[in-house]
XYZ file of C-alpha atoms in Angstrom:
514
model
C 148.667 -242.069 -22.692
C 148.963 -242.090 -26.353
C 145.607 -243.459 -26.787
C 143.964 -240.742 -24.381
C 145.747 -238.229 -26.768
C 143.925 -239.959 -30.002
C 140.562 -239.481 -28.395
C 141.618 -236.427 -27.597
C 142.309 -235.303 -31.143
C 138.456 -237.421 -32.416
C 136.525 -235.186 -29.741
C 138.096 -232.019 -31.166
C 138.028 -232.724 -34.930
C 134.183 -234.137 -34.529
C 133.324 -230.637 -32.316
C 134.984 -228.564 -35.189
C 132.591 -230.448 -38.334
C 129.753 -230.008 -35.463
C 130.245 -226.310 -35.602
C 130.675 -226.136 -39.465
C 127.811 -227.855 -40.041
C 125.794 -225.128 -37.721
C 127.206 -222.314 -39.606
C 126.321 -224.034 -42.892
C 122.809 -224.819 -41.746
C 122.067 -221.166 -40.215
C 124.048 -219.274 -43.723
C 122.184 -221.743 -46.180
C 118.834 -219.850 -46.886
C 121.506 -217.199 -48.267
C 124.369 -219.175 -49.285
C 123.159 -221.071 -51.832
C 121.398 -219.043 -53.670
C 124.212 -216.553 -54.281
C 126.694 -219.597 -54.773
C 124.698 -220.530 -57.289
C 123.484 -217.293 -58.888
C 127.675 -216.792 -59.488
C 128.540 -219.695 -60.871
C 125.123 -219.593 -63.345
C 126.503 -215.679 -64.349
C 130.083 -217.296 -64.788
C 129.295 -220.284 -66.772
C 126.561 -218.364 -69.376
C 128.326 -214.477 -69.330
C 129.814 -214.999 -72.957
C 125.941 -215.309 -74.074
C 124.108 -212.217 -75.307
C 120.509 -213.197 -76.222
C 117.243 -213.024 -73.899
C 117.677 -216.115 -72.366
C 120.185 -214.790 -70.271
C 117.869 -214.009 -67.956
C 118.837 -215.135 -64.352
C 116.392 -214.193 -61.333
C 116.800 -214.867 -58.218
C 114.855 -214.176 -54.883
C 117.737 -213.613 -52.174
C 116.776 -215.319 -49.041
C 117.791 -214.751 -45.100
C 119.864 -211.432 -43.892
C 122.055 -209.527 -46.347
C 125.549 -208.880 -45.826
C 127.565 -206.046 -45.927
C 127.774 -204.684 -49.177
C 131.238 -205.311 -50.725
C 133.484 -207.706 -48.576
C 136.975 -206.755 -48.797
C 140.201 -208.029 -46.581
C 143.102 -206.417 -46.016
C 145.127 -206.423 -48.886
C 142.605 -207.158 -51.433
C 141.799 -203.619 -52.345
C 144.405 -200.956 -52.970
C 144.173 -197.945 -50.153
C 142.534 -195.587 -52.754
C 139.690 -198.288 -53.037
C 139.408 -198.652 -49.228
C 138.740 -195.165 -49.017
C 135.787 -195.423 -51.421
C 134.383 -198.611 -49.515
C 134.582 -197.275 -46.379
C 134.301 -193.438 -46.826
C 130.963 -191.777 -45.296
C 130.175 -188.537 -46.865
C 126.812 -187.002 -45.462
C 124.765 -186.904 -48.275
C 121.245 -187.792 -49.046
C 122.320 -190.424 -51.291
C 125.345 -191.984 -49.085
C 122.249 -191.547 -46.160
C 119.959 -193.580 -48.501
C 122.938 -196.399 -49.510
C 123.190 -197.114 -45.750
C 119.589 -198.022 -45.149
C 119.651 -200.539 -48.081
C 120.897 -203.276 -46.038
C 117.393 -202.825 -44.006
C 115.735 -202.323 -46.879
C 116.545 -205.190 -48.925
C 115.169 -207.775 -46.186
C 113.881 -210.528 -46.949
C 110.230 -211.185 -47.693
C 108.578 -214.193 -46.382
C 107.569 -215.368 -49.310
C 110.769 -215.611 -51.084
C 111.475 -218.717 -52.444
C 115.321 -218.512 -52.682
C 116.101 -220.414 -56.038
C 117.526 -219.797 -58.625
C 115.795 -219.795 -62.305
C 117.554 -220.032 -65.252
C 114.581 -220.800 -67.575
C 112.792 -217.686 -69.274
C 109.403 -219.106 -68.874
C 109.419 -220.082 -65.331
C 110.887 -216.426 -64.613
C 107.863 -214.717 -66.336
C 105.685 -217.395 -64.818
C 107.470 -215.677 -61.161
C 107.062 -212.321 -62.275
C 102.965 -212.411 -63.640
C 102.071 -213.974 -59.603
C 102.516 -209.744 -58.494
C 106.196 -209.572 -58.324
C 106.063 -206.091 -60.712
C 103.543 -204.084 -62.160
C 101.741 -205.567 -65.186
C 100.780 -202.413 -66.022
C 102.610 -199.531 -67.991
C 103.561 -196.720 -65.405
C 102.507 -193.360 -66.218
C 105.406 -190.734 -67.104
C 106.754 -189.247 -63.895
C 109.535 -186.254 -63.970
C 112.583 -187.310 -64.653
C 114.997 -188.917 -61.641
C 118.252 -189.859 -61.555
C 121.733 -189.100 -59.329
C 125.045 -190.617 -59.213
C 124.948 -193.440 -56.360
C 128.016 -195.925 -56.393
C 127.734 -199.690 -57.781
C 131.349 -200.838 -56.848
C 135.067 -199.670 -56.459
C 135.298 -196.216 -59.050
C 132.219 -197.730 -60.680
C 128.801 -195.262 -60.451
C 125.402 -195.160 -61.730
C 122.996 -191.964 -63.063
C 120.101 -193.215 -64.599
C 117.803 -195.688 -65.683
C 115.309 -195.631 -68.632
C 112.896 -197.855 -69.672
C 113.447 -199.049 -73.369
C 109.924 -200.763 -74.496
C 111.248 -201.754 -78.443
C 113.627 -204.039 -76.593
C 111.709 -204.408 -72.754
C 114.956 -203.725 -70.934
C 116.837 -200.889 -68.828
C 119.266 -198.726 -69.746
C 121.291 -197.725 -66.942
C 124.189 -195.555 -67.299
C 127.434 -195.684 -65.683
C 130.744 -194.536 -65.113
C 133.876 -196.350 -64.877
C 137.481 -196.329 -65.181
C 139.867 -196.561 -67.704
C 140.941 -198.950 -68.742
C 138.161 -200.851 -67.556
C 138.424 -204.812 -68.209
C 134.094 -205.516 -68.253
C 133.089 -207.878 -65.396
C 129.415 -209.565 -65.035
C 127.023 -207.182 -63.882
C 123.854 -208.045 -61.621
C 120.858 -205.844 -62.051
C 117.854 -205.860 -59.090
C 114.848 -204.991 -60.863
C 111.945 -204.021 -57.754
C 108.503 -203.251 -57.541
C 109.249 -200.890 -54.467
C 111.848 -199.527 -52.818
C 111.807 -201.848 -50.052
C 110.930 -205.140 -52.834
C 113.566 -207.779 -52.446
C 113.663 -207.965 -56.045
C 114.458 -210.136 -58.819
C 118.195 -210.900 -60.380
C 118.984 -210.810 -63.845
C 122.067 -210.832 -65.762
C 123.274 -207.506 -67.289
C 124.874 -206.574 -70.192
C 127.710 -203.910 -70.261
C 128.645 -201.634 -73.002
C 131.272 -198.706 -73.446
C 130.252 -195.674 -74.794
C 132.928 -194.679 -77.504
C 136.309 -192.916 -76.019
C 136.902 -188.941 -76.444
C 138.775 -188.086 -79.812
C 140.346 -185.655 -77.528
C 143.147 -187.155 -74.936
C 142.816 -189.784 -72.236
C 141.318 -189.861 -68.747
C 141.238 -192.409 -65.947
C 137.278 -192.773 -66.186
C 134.720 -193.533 -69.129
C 130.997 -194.087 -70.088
C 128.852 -197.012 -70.911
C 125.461 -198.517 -70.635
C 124.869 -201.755 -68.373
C 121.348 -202.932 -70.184
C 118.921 -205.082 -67.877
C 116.306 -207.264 -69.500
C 112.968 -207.068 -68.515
C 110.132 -209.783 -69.889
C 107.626 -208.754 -71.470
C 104.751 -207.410 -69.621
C 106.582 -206.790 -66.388
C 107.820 -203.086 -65.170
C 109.668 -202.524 -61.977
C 109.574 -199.578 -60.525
C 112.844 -199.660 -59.165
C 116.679 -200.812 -60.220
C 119.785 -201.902 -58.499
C 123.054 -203.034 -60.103
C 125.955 -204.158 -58.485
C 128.660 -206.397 -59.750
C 129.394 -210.090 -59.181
C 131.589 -210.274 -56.466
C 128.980 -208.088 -54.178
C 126.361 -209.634 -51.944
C 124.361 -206.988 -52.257
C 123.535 -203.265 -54.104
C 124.868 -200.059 -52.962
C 122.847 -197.924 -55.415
C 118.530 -197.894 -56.091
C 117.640 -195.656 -58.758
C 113.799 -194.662 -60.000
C 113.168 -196.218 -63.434
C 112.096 -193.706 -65.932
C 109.185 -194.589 -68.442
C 108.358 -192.628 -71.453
C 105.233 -190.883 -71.603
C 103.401 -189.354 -74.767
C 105.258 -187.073 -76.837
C 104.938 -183.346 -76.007
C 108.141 -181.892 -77.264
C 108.838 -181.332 -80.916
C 112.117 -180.412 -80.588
C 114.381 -180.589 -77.512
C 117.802 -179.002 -76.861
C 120.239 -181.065 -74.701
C 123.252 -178.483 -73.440
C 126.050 -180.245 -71.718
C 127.446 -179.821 -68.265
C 127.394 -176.624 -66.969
C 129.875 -174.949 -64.660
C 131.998 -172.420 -62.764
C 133.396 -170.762 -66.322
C 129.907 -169.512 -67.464
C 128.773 -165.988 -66.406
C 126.984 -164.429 -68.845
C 123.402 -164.186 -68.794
C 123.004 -161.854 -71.439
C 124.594 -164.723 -73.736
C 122.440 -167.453 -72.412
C 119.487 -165.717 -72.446
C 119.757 -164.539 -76.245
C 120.592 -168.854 -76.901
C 117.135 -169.328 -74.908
C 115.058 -167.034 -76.358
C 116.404 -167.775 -80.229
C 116.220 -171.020 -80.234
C 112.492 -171.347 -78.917
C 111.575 -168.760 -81.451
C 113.528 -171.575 -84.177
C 111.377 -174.092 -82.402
C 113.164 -175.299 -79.495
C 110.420 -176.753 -77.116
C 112.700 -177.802 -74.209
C 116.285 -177.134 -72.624
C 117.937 -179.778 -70.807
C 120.745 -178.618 -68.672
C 123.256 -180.513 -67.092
C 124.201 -178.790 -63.519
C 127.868 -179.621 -62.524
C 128.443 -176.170 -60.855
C 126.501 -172.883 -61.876
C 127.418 -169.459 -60.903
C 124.725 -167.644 -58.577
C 123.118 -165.366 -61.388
C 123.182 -167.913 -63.924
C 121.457 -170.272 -61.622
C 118.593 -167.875 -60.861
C 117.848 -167.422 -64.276
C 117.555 -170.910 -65.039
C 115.330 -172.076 -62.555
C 113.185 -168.855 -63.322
C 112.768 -170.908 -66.611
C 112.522 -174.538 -65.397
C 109.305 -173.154 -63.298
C 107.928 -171.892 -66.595
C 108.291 -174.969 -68.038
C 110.976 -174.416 -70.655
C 114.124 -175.806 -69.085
C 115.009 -178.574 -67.114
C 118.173 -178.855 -65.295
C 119.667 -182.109 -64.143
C 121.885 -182.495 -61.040
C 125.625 -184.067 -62.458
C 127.513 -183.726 -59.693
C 131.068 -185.925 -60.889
C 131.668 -188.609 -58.251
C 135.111 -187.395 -58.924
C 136.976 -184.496 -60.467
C 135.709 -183.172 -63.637
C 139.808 -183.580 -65.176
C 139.228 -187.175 -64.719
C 137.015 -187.145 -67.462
C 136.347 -185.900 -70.749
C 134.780 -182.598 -70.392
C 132.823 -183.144 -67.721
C 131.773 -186.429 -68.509
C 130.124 -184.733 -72.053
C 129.707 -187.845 -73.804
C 127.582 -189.818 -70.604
C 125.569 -186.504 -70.700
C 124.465 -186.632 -74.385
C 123.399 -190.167 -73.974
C 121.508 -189.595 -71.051
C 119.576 -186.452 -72.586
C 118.948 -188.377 -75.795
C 117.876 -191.740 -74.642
C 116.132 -189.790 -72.084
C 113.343 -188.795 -75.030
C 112.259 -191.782 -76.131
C 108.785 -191.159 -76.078
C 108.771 -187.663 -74.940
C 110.508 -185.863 -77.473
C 110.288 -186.573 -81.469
C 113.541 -184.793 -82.105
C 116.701 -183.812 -79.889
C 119.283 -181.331 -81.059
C 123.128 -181.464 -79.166
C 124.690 -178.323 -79.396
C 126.759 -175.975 -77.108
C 124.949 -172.605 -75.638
C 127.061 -170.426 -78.409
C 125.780 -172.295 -81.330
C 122.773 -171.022 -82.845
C 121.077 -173.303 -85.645
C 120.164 -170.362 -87.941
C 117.674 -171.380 -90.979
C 117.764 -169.971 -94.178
C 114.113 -171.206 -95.149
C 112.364 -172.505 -92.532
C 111.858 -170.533 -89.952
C 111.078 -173.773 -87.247
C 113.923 -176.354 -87.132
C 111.158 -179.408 -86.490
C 109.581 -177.967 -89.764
C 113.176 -178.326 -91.153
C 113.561 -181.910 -89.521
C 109.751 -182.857 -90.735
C 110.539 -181.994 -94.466
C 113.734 -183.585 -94.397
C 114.013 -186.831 -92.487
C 111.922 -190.148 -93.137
C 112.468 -189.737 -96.739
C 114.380 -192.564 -98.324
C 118.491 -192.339 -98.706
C 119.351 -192.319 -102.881
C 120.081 -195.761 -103.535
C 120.176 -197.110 -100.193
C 117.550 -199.171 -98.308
C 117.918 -196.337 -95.600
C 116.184 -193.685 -94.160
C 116.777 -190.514 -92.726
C 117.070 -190.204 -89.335
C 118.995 -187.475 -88.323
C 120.168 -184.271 -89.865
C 124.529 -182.878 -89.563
C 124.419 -179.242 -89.674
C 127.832 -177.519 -90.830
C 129.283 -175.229 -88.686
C 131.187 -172.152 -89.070
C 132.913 -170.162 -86.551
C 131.728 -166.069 -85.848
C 134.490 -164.437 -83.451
C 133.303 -161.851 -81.268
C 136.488 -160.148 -80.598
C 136.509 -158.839 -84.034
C 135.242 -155.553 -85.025
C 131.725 -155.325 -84.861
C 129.077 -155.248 -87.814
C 129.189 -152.412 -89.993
C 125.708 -153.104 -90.976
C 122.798 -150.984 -89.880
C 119.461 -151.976 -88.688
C 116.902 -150.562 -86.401
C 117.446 -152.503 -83.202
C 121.287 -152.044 -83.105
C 121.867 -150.093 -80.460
C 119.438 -152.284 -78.184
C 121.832 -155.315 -79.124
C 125.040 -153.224 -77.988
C 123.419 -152.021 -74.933
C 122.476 -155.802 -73.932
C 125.209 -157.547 -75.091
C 123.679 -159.149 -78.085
C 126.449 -160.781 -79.978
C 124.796 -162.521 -82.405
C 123.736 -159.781 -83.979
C 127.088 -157.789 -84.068
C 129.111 -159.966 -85.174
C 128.866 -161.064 -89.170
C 132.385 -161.749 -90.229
C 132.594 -165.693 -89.854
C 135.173 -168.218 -91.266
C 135.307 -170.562 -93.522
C 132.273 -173.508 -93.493
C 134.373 -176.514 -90.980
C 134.048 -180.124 -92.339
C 130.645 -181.140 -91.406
C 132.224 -184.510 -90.227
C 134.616 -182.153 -88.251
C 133.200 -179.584 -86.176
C 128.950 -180.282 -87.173
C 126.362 -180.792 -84.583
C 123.307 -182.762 -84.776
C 119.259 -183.111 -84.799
C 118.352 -186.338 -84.349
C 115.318 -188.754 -83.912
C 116.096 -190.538 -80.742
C 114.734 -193.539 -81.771
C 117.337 -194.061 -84.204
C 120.199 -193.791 -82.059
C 122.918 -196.335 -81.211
C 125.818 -194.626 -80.271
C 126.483 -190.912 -80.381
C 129.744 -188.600 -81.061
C 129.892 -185.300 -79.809
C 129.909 -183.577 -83.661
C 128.639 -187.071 -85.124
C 126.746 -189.862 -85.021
C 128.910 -192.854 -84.393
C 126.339 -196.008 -84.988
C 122.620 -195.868 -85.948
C 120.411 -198.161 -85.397
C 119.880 -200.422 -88.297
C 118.109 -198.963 -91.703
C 119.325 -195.349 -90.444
C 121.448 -193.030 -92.277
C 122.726 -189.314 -91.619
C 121.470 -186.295 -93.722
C 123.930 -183.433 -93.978
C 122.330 -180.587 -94.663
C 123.605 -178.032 -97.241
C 124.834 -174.569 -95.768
C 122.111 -172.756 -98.185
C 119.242 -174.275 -96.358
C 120.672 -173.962 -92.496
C 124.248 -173.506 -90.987
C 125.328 -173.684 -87.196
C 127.029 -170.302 -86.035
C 129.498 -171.148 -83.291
C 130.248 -167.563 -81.503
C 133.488 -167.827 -80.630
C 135.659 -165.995 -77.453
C 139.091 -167.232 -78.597
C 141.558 -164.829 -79.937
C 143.453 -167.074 -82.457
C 143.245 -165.153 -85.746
C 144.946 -167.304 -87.642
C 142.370 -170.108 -87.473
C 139.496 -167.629 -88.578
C 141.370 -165.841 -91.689
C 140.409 -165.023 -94.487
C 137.108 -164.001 -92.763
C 133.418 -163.856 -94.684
C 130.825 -161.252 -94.425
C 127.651 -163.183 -93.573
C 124.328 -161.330 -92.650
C 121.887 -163.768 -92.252
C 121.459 -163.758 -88.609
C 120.222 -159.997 -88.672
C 117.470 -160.395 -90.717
C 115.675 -161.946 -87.452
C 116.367 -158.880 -85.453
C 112.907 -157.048 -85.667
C 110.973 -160.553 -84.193
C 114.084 -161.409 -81.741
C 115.928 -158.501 -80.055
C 112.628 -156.833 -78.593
C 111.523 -160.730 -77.162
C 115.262 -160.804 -75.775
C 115.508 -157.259 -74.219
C 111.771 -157.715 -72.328
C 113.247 -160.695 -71.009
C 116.069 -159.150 -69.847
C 114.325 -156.416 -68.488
C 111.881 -158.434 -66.556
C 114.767 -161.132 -65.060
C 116.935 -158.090 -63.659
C 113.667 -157.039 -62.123
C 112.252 -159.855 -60.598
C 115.577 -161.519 -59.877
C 117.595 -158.897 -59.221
C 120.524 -160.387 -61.557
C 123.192 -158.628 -63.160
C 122.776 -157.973 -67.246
């Protein structure tokens, strides 16, 4: 008896390694690869040179994107694994699984030398060629639990991506994966990405951030595509269009930040649009978190003529869970966004108006004054810190009489009825910036918070140009002792005729309310 119970116990442990060794055999075209692919991105992720580079070409079926058991996640983070919101994007994540198939010539290993991974890439993996500049793309598609993507832009000074992302804070950085792809449907190649936060608000916290995950790319090879998904995934949730730069068109472009629910007034925006292309403002990139009907009209009536462009930035959460709207992931994306398309980018709010003293054009401004040589520094100028002063409009209106006054009251102009200001702000305060985008490292929302190296800042004196920030808020106390200042008025012959035609012809056409 006992010994029938002993072969008993043999028969069943040797069917039990039979059937792990079948399950190893039929997952090992898949399970290798990623076994290794982990350990290689554990073992090397405290290194931050190029020959981090780690490609791999997944082989057999992919799993389902982020395996989680019960327990493992909290039930907020369930919800965002599992939730299925009908969207084209959430529609698009769902066919990636099918997409991401494997290709029959995939050679499933794993190469950790640079050379043999541009030797893999030159045999027709990605283009070899330079893509041509496309419009702009991008959308916020999740990468993992309260982590999201936007965009990705094509960097050739360092031949990488620069993705952008949200996540939470605080936010401990794990070891990113990024998919670069020649087509949507490309299996891809793995490399190792680098993550990097964008600096915090100066003003409170929030339970989500910004930062760049940046995705080396060798030389000579340009994917078309980009995925990034963490470490622990199998496989990406998120595909995004790279963007490449194309030749430079725009002298000067504006970036606005996120626009929403609050703004109304389209006699207000419309004056901002039409005086800042007669200072030189080529281009107008809007952010669009949530824009009122009339507002909308108007700015699509200008994005078909070429003059703005609006950008979908629709939160993946709600907008108190992040610094104004997520402004400081905006003003990255518009200025990296210009690398090669724009030679300078100004950041300022729709009720600040740049107003010269000399030049009329603020790229003439920007040409006379940058790329001249720092005193006693090594550095150059790269971008310019205009001082700001604050013009209330609740205050009495201007007492000062020129031709096209009543024009300006019946169309709301209040840039031109309004002349009391206060006193200049610190320009390291309250100052907004023009700056070559080139140059750029990190930005602040009034500063620049790292150059790149051999850069320096340029503040530029009140006599030569000052920002005017029209203000709505009714606290006296912070404007008093107020200043008479005229300046603004002495462009109302060339600008309030432009702005009332343009009125005229939008409540017209459009039918909106002015």
């Amino acid at each position: 008896m006992r010994r029938m119970n002993l072969v008993i116990v043999m028969a069943v442990f040797t069917l039990c390694n039979c059937l792990v060794s079948l399950l190893i055999c039929y997952h090992y075209p898949e399970f290798i690869p990623r076994v290794r692919m982990l350990l290689a991105l554990t073992s090397r992720d405290h290194e931050n040179t190029s020959e981090d580079i780690i490609a791999s070409v997944q082989k057999g079926a992919i799993n389902s994107v982020i395996q989680s058991s019960a327990g493992k996640h909290s039930k907020q983070e369930a919800f965002l694994l599992n939730r299925n919101i009908p969207t084209p994007t959430t529609r698009r994540n769902e066919r990636l699984p099918q997409m991401l198939q494997q290709t029959h010539n995939s050679s499933g290993q794993l190469f950790l030398n640079k050379s043999r991974f541009d030797a893999v890439l030159g045999e027709g993996g990605l283009e070899n060629r330079f893509p041509p500049r496309r419009p702009y793309q991008s959308e916020f598609q999740q990468v993992d639990v309260r982590i999201f993507i936007y965009s990705a832009i094509y960097e050739k000074t360092h031949s990488s991506v620069r993705t952008l992302i949200l996540v939470p804070e605080p936010f401990n950085p794990v070891s990113f994966v990024c998919v670069l792809k020649r087509t949507r449907s490309h299996v891809g190649y793995w490399v190792q990405g680098h993550f990097r936060h964008i600096s915090l608000s100066r003003w409170g916290t929030y339970n989500n951030r910004c930062g760049f995950v940046h995705c080396p790319v060798p030389h000579g090879s340009y994917p078309e595509f980009i995925s990034v998904l963490t470490a622990r995934m199998s496989s990406p949730l998120n595909i995004l269009p790279v963007n490449y730069p194309g030749p430079p068109y725009n002298r000067l472009t504006r970036c606005y930040h996120a626009m929403h629910g609050n703004f109304t007034d389209v006699n207000t925006l419309v004056t901002a649009l039409e005086t800042n292309r007669y200072f030189g403002t080529d281009k107008f990139l809007i952010y669009n978190y949530s824009i009122p009907e009339d507002v909308n009209k108007v700015l699509l009536h200008y994005e078909r003529e070429g003059i703005v462009e609006m950008r979908n930035w629709k939160l993946p959460f709600p907008p108190d869970q992040i610094h104004y709207w997520g402004q400081m992931a905006s003003i990255h994306d518009c200025v990296f966004s210009q690398l090669g398309v724009a030679k300078y980018v100004l950041l300022a709010d729709v009720d600040e108006i740049v107003v010269p003293k000399k030049d009329i054009s603020l790229a003439d401004l920007a040409d006379r004054l940058l790329n001249t040589k720092k005193p006693n520094s090594k550095n150059m100028y790269g971008a310019l810190m205009f001082p700001n002063a604050d013009f209330p409009i609740h205050e009495n209106e201007t007492k000062i009489e020129f031709p096209e006054k009543e024009d300006a009251k019946k169309f709301k102009m209040h840039a031109f009825l309004h002349t009391d200001r206060s006193y200049i702000n610190n320009p390291r305060d309250k100052a907004k910036i023009l700056v070559k985008p080139e140059v750029v490292d990190l930005l602040h929302v009034h500063n620049m918070k790292k150059f790149l190296p051999g850069w320096a800042m340029y503040v530029v004196s009140p006599e030569v140009a000052l920002m005017h920030h029209y203000r709505t808020s009714k606290k006296t106390q912070t404007y008093h002792p107020l200043r008479q200042d005229s300046t603004f008025i002495k462009f109302s012959n060339s600008l309030i005729p432009k702005i009332k035609d343009r009125l005229l012809h939008l409540q017209s056409k459009l039918e909106v309310n002015i």
